[in-house]
Every structure is written in C-alpha cells, then in structure tokens.
C-alpha cells in the first residue's frame, strides 16, 4: 500500500518544461487551478528574458524594468500558488497508454499532461573564428559580458529586437560600438531601431556582414564585407556580440509536428498533434515572439491542460 502511494506521489498532473515567461505563467495558472505542477528547468529560471536590460512594453509596468525583475516576480507568484521548480535536463518525452514519461538528468517523471515551454537558444553566425573565440571576445549576451570590454570598440551583429536592445546597452559602456546588419534596415520594433540609429555612441552599417572573427588568444579584429560595394575590409574590435536569431529547443521531442523552422505547431488552444501535449512561448510556431505573447500562451496552455485533465476524469463541463 505504501509503495503504491509513493508511485502515485511521483505522478504530476502537469509537468512544464522550461521556466521562462511562458512556463512560469503556465505554472501559475495550473497551480492556481489546484493541479500538481512541476516545472523542469535546465539552466536558470527566466530563460532569454533574463538578458533583457530594459523592458518597457510589458502591460501594467509603465516604469522601465529589467527582465530579471519581471522574472523574479513571476517565479515568486508561481511558487506562491504551489508550483514546484526543479533543475533537471529533459532528454525525452514519451506518451504511454495513460501517462507521459519524461526522462531527465535526475531520472524519470510521469505526468498526465505536459506543457513544452522550453524556448529557444541563440543561433550561431557560422563564420570562421566564432567557435574558437567563444568566451574570449565572442558573446551572445551583452548584459552578461559587456562590462569586460568597457571603453573598448565592440561589434554588434543582427537586426532584430535583441540586437538593437543589446547594442543600446553596450553604448552605455563604450562610445565605440559598431552595429552591422546584412540588410538595408532593421527588422526590430521601430522604437528599438530608432534608439540605436539616434545613439551617438553607435555607428550603424547596413548591408554589411561579418566574414571572419580574428585574433590570437582573444578577439582583436574582424573581417567585414559591404554587400553593396563588395568591399572587404578589417576592423579592430575587442568583442563581437552576435544576435542573429534563435533555434527552438525541441530535441527531446519525437512525433510532434514542427514547422520548417523547427518550431512546434499547435492549434489555438496550444495543443499539439499529441493529445495532452501542449506548447507555449518561443518554442511554438508564432508570428510574434514577445514576453507578453509567451505569457498569454502559457495561460491558455495551462487552462486547456486543466480541461484535458477534467476530460480524463470524466468531469469536463460541457
């Protein structure tokens, strides 16, 4: 009898993979619905939101806050409703006859429903010298590593929100920021793009790409190309910050429908083609990736998961 109870105690109502804005919101809503909720996070609570230096467009927060501050509040709220957060790396998710079996670095877990909110990781540029100088001048996080290069020339690569936000942050540390983008204009939100274009510490070069990152024991220069004139030249920099997109974290899944970019396809209820498996946030195929979108999707996923569990118990209200 005691053994049976111990096994039952190991079964969660909902396991959420990822503790970013989508995962934490899902955890809050699911726990508030009196479900047994465990959030599995590989690295740090918050995901890519932790890298945001200035968050100024989150509803209800008129004052500029950091991603760290928002995540801290989200985590506190989720834990307050009873959600558990465990630091484990998920390697496989399988659906058995009645339960999902989640294999992690700590063993196996079981759940009636799973919400995948694993987010995405940075995409590499793929040029010579990028891997060799990673951690020695090549970085994918300005707020993490920018202070090491204070007052020195730095190169920012990318044209989206992250690139513009991080370039603005670096401009507070040095007046020699070069920001390149291979196209003729930024794809970032207008407010973020304008902030970069008007910053006297940032020199923007459109139609420009990086061909190679060079140095000896650390980065000291890059080889750039002007795509309009075809001119190839070198520029002295102490660091290269790369923001050229993301890759969804879905390697632990099988049998789930993905789009051409590898993002999870769901319906409007955040449910995948596998019954009881939901997805939310940056890992999901969506036209707009923002914290507010991820939070909304997390709430929908938790609500739908709760309805799914009611259905399993024959208690769904109709």
GROMACS .gro file of C-alpha atoms in nm:
model
  318
    1UNK     CA    1   0.000   0.000   0.000
    2UNK     CA    2   0.280   0.242   0.090
    3UNK     CA    3   0.467   0.154  -0.230
    4UNK     CA    4   0.159   0.227  -0.442
    5UNK     CA    5   0.118   0.563  -0.271
    6UNK     CA    6   0.483   0.652  -0.333
    7UNK     CA    7   0.441   0.583  -0.706
    8UNK     CA    8   0.122   0.791  -0.714
    9UNK     CA    9   0.301   1.079  -0.543
   10UNK     CA   10   0.557   1.079  -0.825
   11UNK     CA   11   0.286   1.144  -1.085
   12UNK     CA   12   0.224   1.512  -1.154
   13UNK     CA   13  -0.093   1.647  -1.306
   14UNK     CA   14   0.113   1.875  -1.528
   15UNK     CA   15   0.484   1.888  -1.599
   16UNK     CA   16   0.605   2.209  -1.760
   17UNK     CA   17   0.935   2.201  -1.945
   18UNK     CA   18   1.104   2.540  -1.923
   19UNK     CA   19   1.087   2.821  -1.667
   20UNK     CA   20   1.074   3.125  -1.891
   21UNK     CA   21   0.776   3.364  -1.908
   22UNK     CA   22   0.555   3.103  -2.081
   23UNK     CA   23   0.646   2.825  -1.839
   24UNK     CA   24   0.611   3.038  -1.526
   25UNK     CA   25   0.275   3.175  -1.636
   26UNK     CA   26   0.153   2.824  -1.717
   27UNK     CA   27   0.277   2.710  -1.376
   28UNK     CA   28   0.091   2.988  -1.201
   29UNK     CA   29  -0.238   2.919  -1.379
   30UNK     CA   30  -0.213   2.542  -1.345
   31UNK     CA   31  -0.121   2.555  -0.975
   32UNK     CA   32  -0.396   2.806  -0.911
   33UNK     CA   33  -0.637   2.551  -1.059
   34UNK     CA   34  -0.528   2.319  -0.778
   35UNK     CA   35  -0.320   2.094  -1.004
   36UNK     CA   36   0.003   1.925  -0.901
   37UNK     CA   37   0.258   2.116  -1.107
   38UNK     CA   38   0.631   2.062  -1.154
   39UNK     CA   39   0.841   2.293  -1.371
   40UNK     CA   40   1.163   2.145  -1.510
   41UNK     CA   41   1.436   2.395  -1.599
   42UNK     CA   42   1.776   2.310  -1.743
   43UNK     CA   43   1.969   2.631  -1.674
   44UNK     CA   44   1.821   2.932  -1.493
   45UNK     CA   45   1.467   3.044  -1.421
   46UNK     CA   46   1.379   3.312  -1.674
   47UNK     CA   47   1.544   3.191  -1.992
   48UNK     CA   48   1.623   3.458  -2.250
   49UNK     CA   49   1.412   3.713  -2.063
   50UNK     CA   50   1.699   3.744  -1.816
   51UNK     CA   51   1.907   3.905  -2.092
   52UNK     CA   52   1.668   4.198  -2.137
   53UNK     CA   53   1.821   4.510  -1.990
   54UNK     CA   54   1.526   4.745  -2.042
   55UNK     CA   55   1.172   4.612  -2.055
   56UNK     CA   56   0.939   4.898  -2.132
   57UNK     CA   57   0.642   4.748  -2.314
   58UNK     CA   58   0.507   4.490  -2.071
   59UNK     CA   59   0.144   4.576  -1.989
   60UNK     CA   60   0.093   4.716  -1.642
   61UNK     CA   61   0.459   4.814  -1.600
   62UNK     CA   62   0.485   5.181  -1.705
   63UNK     CA   63   0.825   5.211  -1.541
   64UNK     CA   64   1.119   5.053  -1.721
   65UNK     CA   65   1.222   4.730  -1.550
   66UNK     CA   66   1.472   4.458  -1.633
   67UNK     CA   67   1.386   4.111  -1.749
   68UNK     CA   68   1.538   3.982  -1.426
   69UNK     CA   69   1.296   4.187  -1.215
   70UNK     CA   70   0.992   4.064  -1.407
   71UNK     CA   71   1.104   3.701  -1.389
   72UNK     CA   72   1.168   3.725  -1.016
   73UNK     CA   73   0.808   3.836  -0.963
   74UNK     CA   74   0.674   3.565  -1.196
   75UNK     CA   75   0.871   3.295  -1.014
   76UNK     CA   76   0.756   3.416  -0.672
   77UNK     CA   77   0.396   3.418  -0.791
   78UNK     CA   78   0.414   3.068  -0.939
   79UNK     CA   79   0.577   2.924  -0.627
   80UNK     CA   80   0.321   3.108  -0.413
   81UNK     CA   81   0.040   2.914  -0.580
   82UNK     CA   82   0.221   2.586  -0.513
   83UNK     CA   83   0.419   2.514  -0.830
   84UNK     CA   84   0.746   2.329  -0.777
   85UNK     CA   85   1.057   2.414  -0.978
   86UNK     CA   86   1.329   2.154  -1.027
   87UNK     CA   87   1.657   2.196  -1.215
   88UNK     CA   88   1.675   1.898  -1.448
   89UNK     CA   89   1.766   1.848  -1.814
   90UNK     CA   90   1.492   1.678  -2.014
   91UNK     CA   91   1.619   1.426  -2.270
   92UNK     CA   92   1.298   1.252  -2.377
   93UNK     CA   93   0.921   1.287  -2.360
   94UNK     CA   94   0.711   0.981  -2.443
   95UNK     CA   95   0.340   0.917  -2.416
   96UNK     CA   96   0.245   0.584  -2.267
   97UNK     CA   97  -0.101   0.433  -2.253
   98UNK     CA   98  -0.226   0.676  -1.989
   99UNK     CA   99   0.071   0.888  -1.881
  100UNK     CA  100   0.358   1.086  -2.023
  101UNK     CA  101   0.702   0.959  -1.924
  102UNK     CA  102   0.962   1.236  -1.901
  103UNK     CA  103   1.325   1.126  -1.886
  104UNK     CA  104   1.554   1.379  -1.719
  105UNK     CA  105   1.903   1.407  -1.576
  106UNK     CA  106   1.753   1.310  -1.240
  107UNK     CA  107   1.564   1.004  -1.363
  108UNK     CA  108   1.209   0.957  -1.485
  109UNK     CA  109   0.897   1.154  -1.406
  110UNK     CA  110   0.537   1.092  -1.500
  111UNK     CA  111   0.252   1.329  -1.571
  112UNK     CA  112  -0.099   1.330  -1.711
  113UNK     CA  113  -0.023   1.636  -1.926
  114UNK     CA  114   0.290   1.814  -2.047
  115UNK     CA  115   0.341   2.177  -2.146
  116UNK     CA  116   0.654   2.240  -2.350
  117UNK     CA  117   0.783   2.592  -2.285
  118UNK     CA  118   1.149   2.519  -2.346
  119UNK     CA  119   1.210   2.833  -2.550
  120UNK     CA  120   1.492   2.876  -2.796
  121UNK     CA  121   1.869   2.914  -2.787
  122UNK     CA  122   2.085   3.161  -2.978
  123UNK     CA  123   2.170   3.087  -3.337
  124UNK     CA  124   2.536   3.087  -3.434
  125UNK     CA  125   2.665   3.306  -3.714
  126UNK     CA  126   2.869   3.021  -3.863
  127UNK     CA  127   3.183   3.214  -3.955
  128UNK     CA  128   3.548   3.125  -3.901
  129UNK     CA  129   3.667   3.220  -3.554
  130UNK     CA  130   3.324   3.217  -3.389
  131UNK     CA  131   3.368   2.889  -3.206
  132UNK     CA  132   3.739   2.942  -3.144
  133UNK     CA  133   3.684   3.275  -2.966
  134UNK     CA  134   3.361   3.191  -2.786
  135UNK     CA  135   3.414   3.321  -2.433
  136UNK     CA  136   3.726   3.508  -2.543
  137UNK     CA  137   3.561   3.802  -2.712
  138UNK     CA  138   3.268   3.632  -2.884
  139UNK     CA  139   2.946   3.654  -2.684
  140UNK     CA  140   2.571   3.614  -2.725
  141UNK     CA  141   2.480   3.821  -2.417
  142UNK     CA  142   2.575   4.187  -2.383
  143UNK     CA  143   2.442   4.223  -2.029
  144UNK     CA  144   2.646   3.919  -1.925
  145UNK     CA  145   2.980   4.010  -2.085
  146UNK     CA  146   2.969   4.373  -2.191
  147UNK     CA  147   3.139   4.507  -1.879
  148UNK     CA  148   3.456   4.311  -1.962
  149UNK     CA  149   3.509   4.537  -2.264
  150UNK     CA  150   3.421   4.874  -2.112
  151UNK     CA  151   3.561   5.163  -2.313
  152UNK     CA  152   3.675   4.935  -2.597
  153UNK     CA  153   3.547   4.903  -2.954
  154UNK     CA  154   3.276   4.637  -2.989
  155UNK     CA  155   3.085   4.489  -3.281
  156UNK     CA  156   2.716   4.401  -3.265
  157UNK     CA  157   2.570   4.175  -3.536
  158UNK     CA  158   2.197   4.145  -3.606
  159UNK     CA  159   1.888   4.340  -3.698
  160UNK     CA  160   1.616   4.226  -3.460
  161UNK     CA  161   1.489   4.336  -3.120
  162UNK     CA  162   1.764   4.158  -2.927
  163UNK     CA  163   2.043   4.310  -3.136
  164UNK     CA  164   1.908   4.663  -3.101
  165UNK     CA  165   1.838   4.627  -2.730
  166UNK     CA  166   2.185   4.488  -2.658
  167UNK     CA  167   2.359   4.749  -2.876
  168UNK     CA  168   2.187   5.022  -2.676
  169UNK     CA  169   2.307   4.860  -2.356
  170UNK     CA  170   2.666   4.837  -2.482
  171UNK     CA  171   2.656   5.205  -2.585
  172UNK     CA  172   2.644   5.285  -2.213
  173UNK     CA  173   2.978   5.109  -2.171
  174UNK     CA  174   3.166   5.239  -2.474
  175UNK     CA  175   3.142   5.516  -2.731
  176UNK     CA  176   3.283   5.286  -2.999
  177UNK     CA  177   3.001   5.049  -3.088
  178UNK     CA  178   2.973   4.931  -3.448
  179UNK     CA  179   2.637   4.773  -3.529
  180UNK     CA  180   2.612   4.582  -3.857
  181UNK     CA  181   2.316   4.421  -4.032
  182UNK     CA  182   2.324   4.239  -4.363
  183UNK     CA  183   2.006   4.404  -4.487
  184UNK     CA  184   1.928   4.771  -4.557
  185UNK     CA  185   1.718   4.829  -4.245
  186UNK     CA  186   1.649   4.678  -3.904
  187UNK     CA  187   1.360   4.436  -3.857
  188UNK     CA  188   1.335   4.533  -3.489
  189UNK     CA  189   1.041   4.721  -3.345
  190UNK     CA  190   1.053   5.084  -3.454
  191UNK     CA  191   1.117   5.225  -3.108
  192UNK     CA  192   1.417   4.998  -3.052
  193UNK     CA  193   1.557   5.063  -3.401
  194UNK     CA  194   1.523   5.441  -3.364
  195UNK     CA  195   1.705   5.431  -3.031
  196UNK     CA  196   2.004   5.268  -3.199
  197UNK     CA  197   2.003   5.496  -3.502
  198UNK     CA  198   1.997   5.808  -3.284
  199UNK     CA  199   2.263   5.694  -3.037
  200UNK     CA  200   2.587   5.890  -3.086
  201UNK     CA  201   2.793   5.602  -2.948
  202UNK     CA  202   2.667   5.358  -3.212
  203UNK     CA  203   2.781   5.354  -3.574
  204UNK     CA  204   2.527   5.162  -3.781
  205UNK     CA  205   2.641   4.993  -4.102
  206UNK     CA  206   2.367   4.835  -4.310
  207UNK     CA  207   2.428   4.593  -4.598
  208UNK     CA  208   2.728   4.465  -4.406
  209UNK     CA  209   2.817   4.117  -4.290
  210UNK     CA  210   3.095   3.959  -4.088
  211UNK     CA  211   3.314   3.711  -4.276
  212UNK     CA  212   3.562   3.619  -4.006
  213UNK     CA  213   3.648   3.682  -3.642
  214UNK     CA  214   4.022   3.703  -3.579
  215UNK     CA  215   4.276   3.734  -3.300
  216UNK     CA  216   4.549   3.547  -3.117
  217UNK     CA  217   4.444   3.442  -2.766
  218UNK     CA  218   4.136   3.669  -2.785
  219UNK     CA  219   3.941   3.872  -3.040
  220UNK     CA  220   4.118   4.178  -3.176
  221UNK     CA  221   3.966   4.232  -3.521
  222UNK     CA  222   3.702   4.118  -3.769
  223UNK     CA  223   3.679   4.092  -4.146
  224UNK     CA  224   3.369   4.264  -4.283
  225UNK     CA  225   3.207   4.289  -4.624
  226UNK     CA  226   2.992   4.562  -4.771
  227UNK     CA  227   2.731   4.373  -4.970
  228UNK     CA  228   2.657   4.671  -5.193
  229UNK     CA  229   3.010   4.766  -5.296
  230UNK     CA  230   3.159   4.417  -5.237
  231UNK     CA  231   3.440   4.586  -5.042
  232UNK     CA  232   3.611   4.356  -4.789
  233UNK     CA  233   3.797   4.520  -4.504
  234UNK     CA  234   3.915   4.464  -4.147
  235UNK     CA  235   3.804   4.645  -3.832
  236UNK     CA  236   3.970   4.642  -3.490
  237UNK     CA  237   3.733   4.535  -3.213
  238UNK     CA  238   3.775   4.382  -2.870
  239UNK     CA  239   3.449   4.189  -2.872
  240UNK     CA  240   3.180   4.058  -3.105
  241UNK     CA  241   2.821   4.026  -2.984
  242UNK     CA  242   2.604   3.806  -3.206
  243UNK     CA  243   2.223   3.826  -3.221
  244UNK     CA  244   2.108   3.661  -3.544
  245UNK     CA  245   1.804   3.467  -3.434
  246UNK     CA  246   1.719   3.160  -3.232
  247UNK     CA  247   1.680   2.784  -3.265
  248UNK     CA  248   1.387   2.617  -3.082
  249UNK     CA  249   1.472   2.363  -2.811
  250UNK     CA  250   1.283   2.056  -2.928
  251UNK     CA  251   1.548   1.783  -2.950
  252UNK     CA  252   1.384   1.585  -2.666
  253UNK     CA  253   1.057   1.551  -2.857
  254UNK     CA  254   0.953   1.292  -3.114
  255UNK     CA  255   0.636   1.259  -3.316
  256UNK     CA  256   0.542   1.624  -3.267
  257UNK     CA  257   0.453   1.831  -3.572
  258UNK     CA  258   0.707   2.109  -3.638
  259UNK     CA  259   0.717   2.387  -3.895
  260UNK     CA  260   1.003   2.447  -4.142
  261UNK     CA  261   1.199   2.632  -3.873
  262UNK     CA  262   1.167   2.351  -3.619
  263UNK     CA  263   0.907   2.531  -3.406
  264UNK     CA  264   0.616   2.336  -3.256
  265UNK     CA  265   0.283   2.362  -3.438
  266UNK     CA  266  -0.025   2.387  -3.216
  267UNK     CA  267  -0.389   2.483  -3.250
  268UNK     CA  268  -0.531   2.797  -3.089
  269UNK     CA  269  -0.565   2.604  -2.762
  270UNK     CA  270  -0.186   2.543  -2.759
  271UNK     CA  271  -0.237   2.169  -2.809
  272UNK     CA  272  -0.003   1.976  -3.037
  273UNK     CA  273  -0.091   1.679  -3.256
  274UNK     CA  274  -0.031   1.460  -2.949
  275UNK     CA  275  -0.326   1.463  -2.712
  276UNK     CA  276  -0.231   1.607  -2.375
  277UNK     CA  277   0.092   1.765  -2.502
  278UNK     CA  278   0.086   2.144  -2.523
  279UNK     CA  279   0.338   2.412  -2.622
  280UNK     CA  280   0.375   2.781  -2.544
  281UNK     CA  281   0.625   3.063  -2.583
  282UNK     CA  282   0.926   3.094  -2.810
  283UNK     CA  283   0.936   2.720  -2.886
  284UNK     CA  284   0.595   2.746  -3.055
  285UNK     CA  285   0.529   2.848  -3.415
  286UNK     CA  286   0.401   3.202  -3.369
  287UNK     CA  287   0.420   3.524  -3.574
  288UNK     CA  288   0.534   3.741  -3.282
  289UNK     CA  289   0.776   3.644  -3.006
  290UNK     CA  290   0.744   3.874  -2.706
  291UNK     CA  291   0.721   3.817  -2.331
  292UNK     CA  292   0.357   3.926  -2.326
  293UNK     CA  293   0.276   3.676  -2.604
  294UNK     CA  294   0.460   3.395  -2.423
  295UNK     CA  295   0.274   3.472  -2.100
  296UNK     CA  296  -0.062   3.467  -2.278
  297UNK     CA  297   0.017   3.138  -2.448
  298UNK     CA  298   0.128   2.990  -2.116
  299UNK     CA  299  -0.205   3.085  -1.959
  300UNK     CA  300  -0.401   2.929  -2.248
  301UNK     CA  301  -0.191   2.612  -2.235
  302UNK     CA  302  -0.250   2.573  -1.862
  303UNK     CA  303  -0.622   2.631  -1.899
  304UNK     CA  304  -0.653   2.380  -2.181
  305UNK     CA  305  -0.441   2.127  -1.993
  306UNK     CA  306  -0.678   2.162  -1.698
  307UNK     CA  307  -0.976   2.092  -1.925
  308UNK     CA  308  -0.790   1.791  -2.068
  309UNK     CA  309  -0.737   1.652  -1.717
  310UNK     CA  310  -1.107   1.701  -1.637
  311UNK     CA  311  -1.185   1.509  -1.953
  312UNK     CA  312  -0.959   1.222  -1.845
  313UNK     CA  313  -1.151   1.203  -1.517
  314UNK     CA  314  -1.485   1.231  -1.692
  315UNK     CA  315  -1.551   1.563  -1.519
  316UNK     CA  316  -1.529   1.808  -1.809
  317UNK     CA  317  -1.808   2.064  -1.801
  318UNK     CA  318  -1.991   2.097  -2.132
   0.00000   0.00000   0.00000
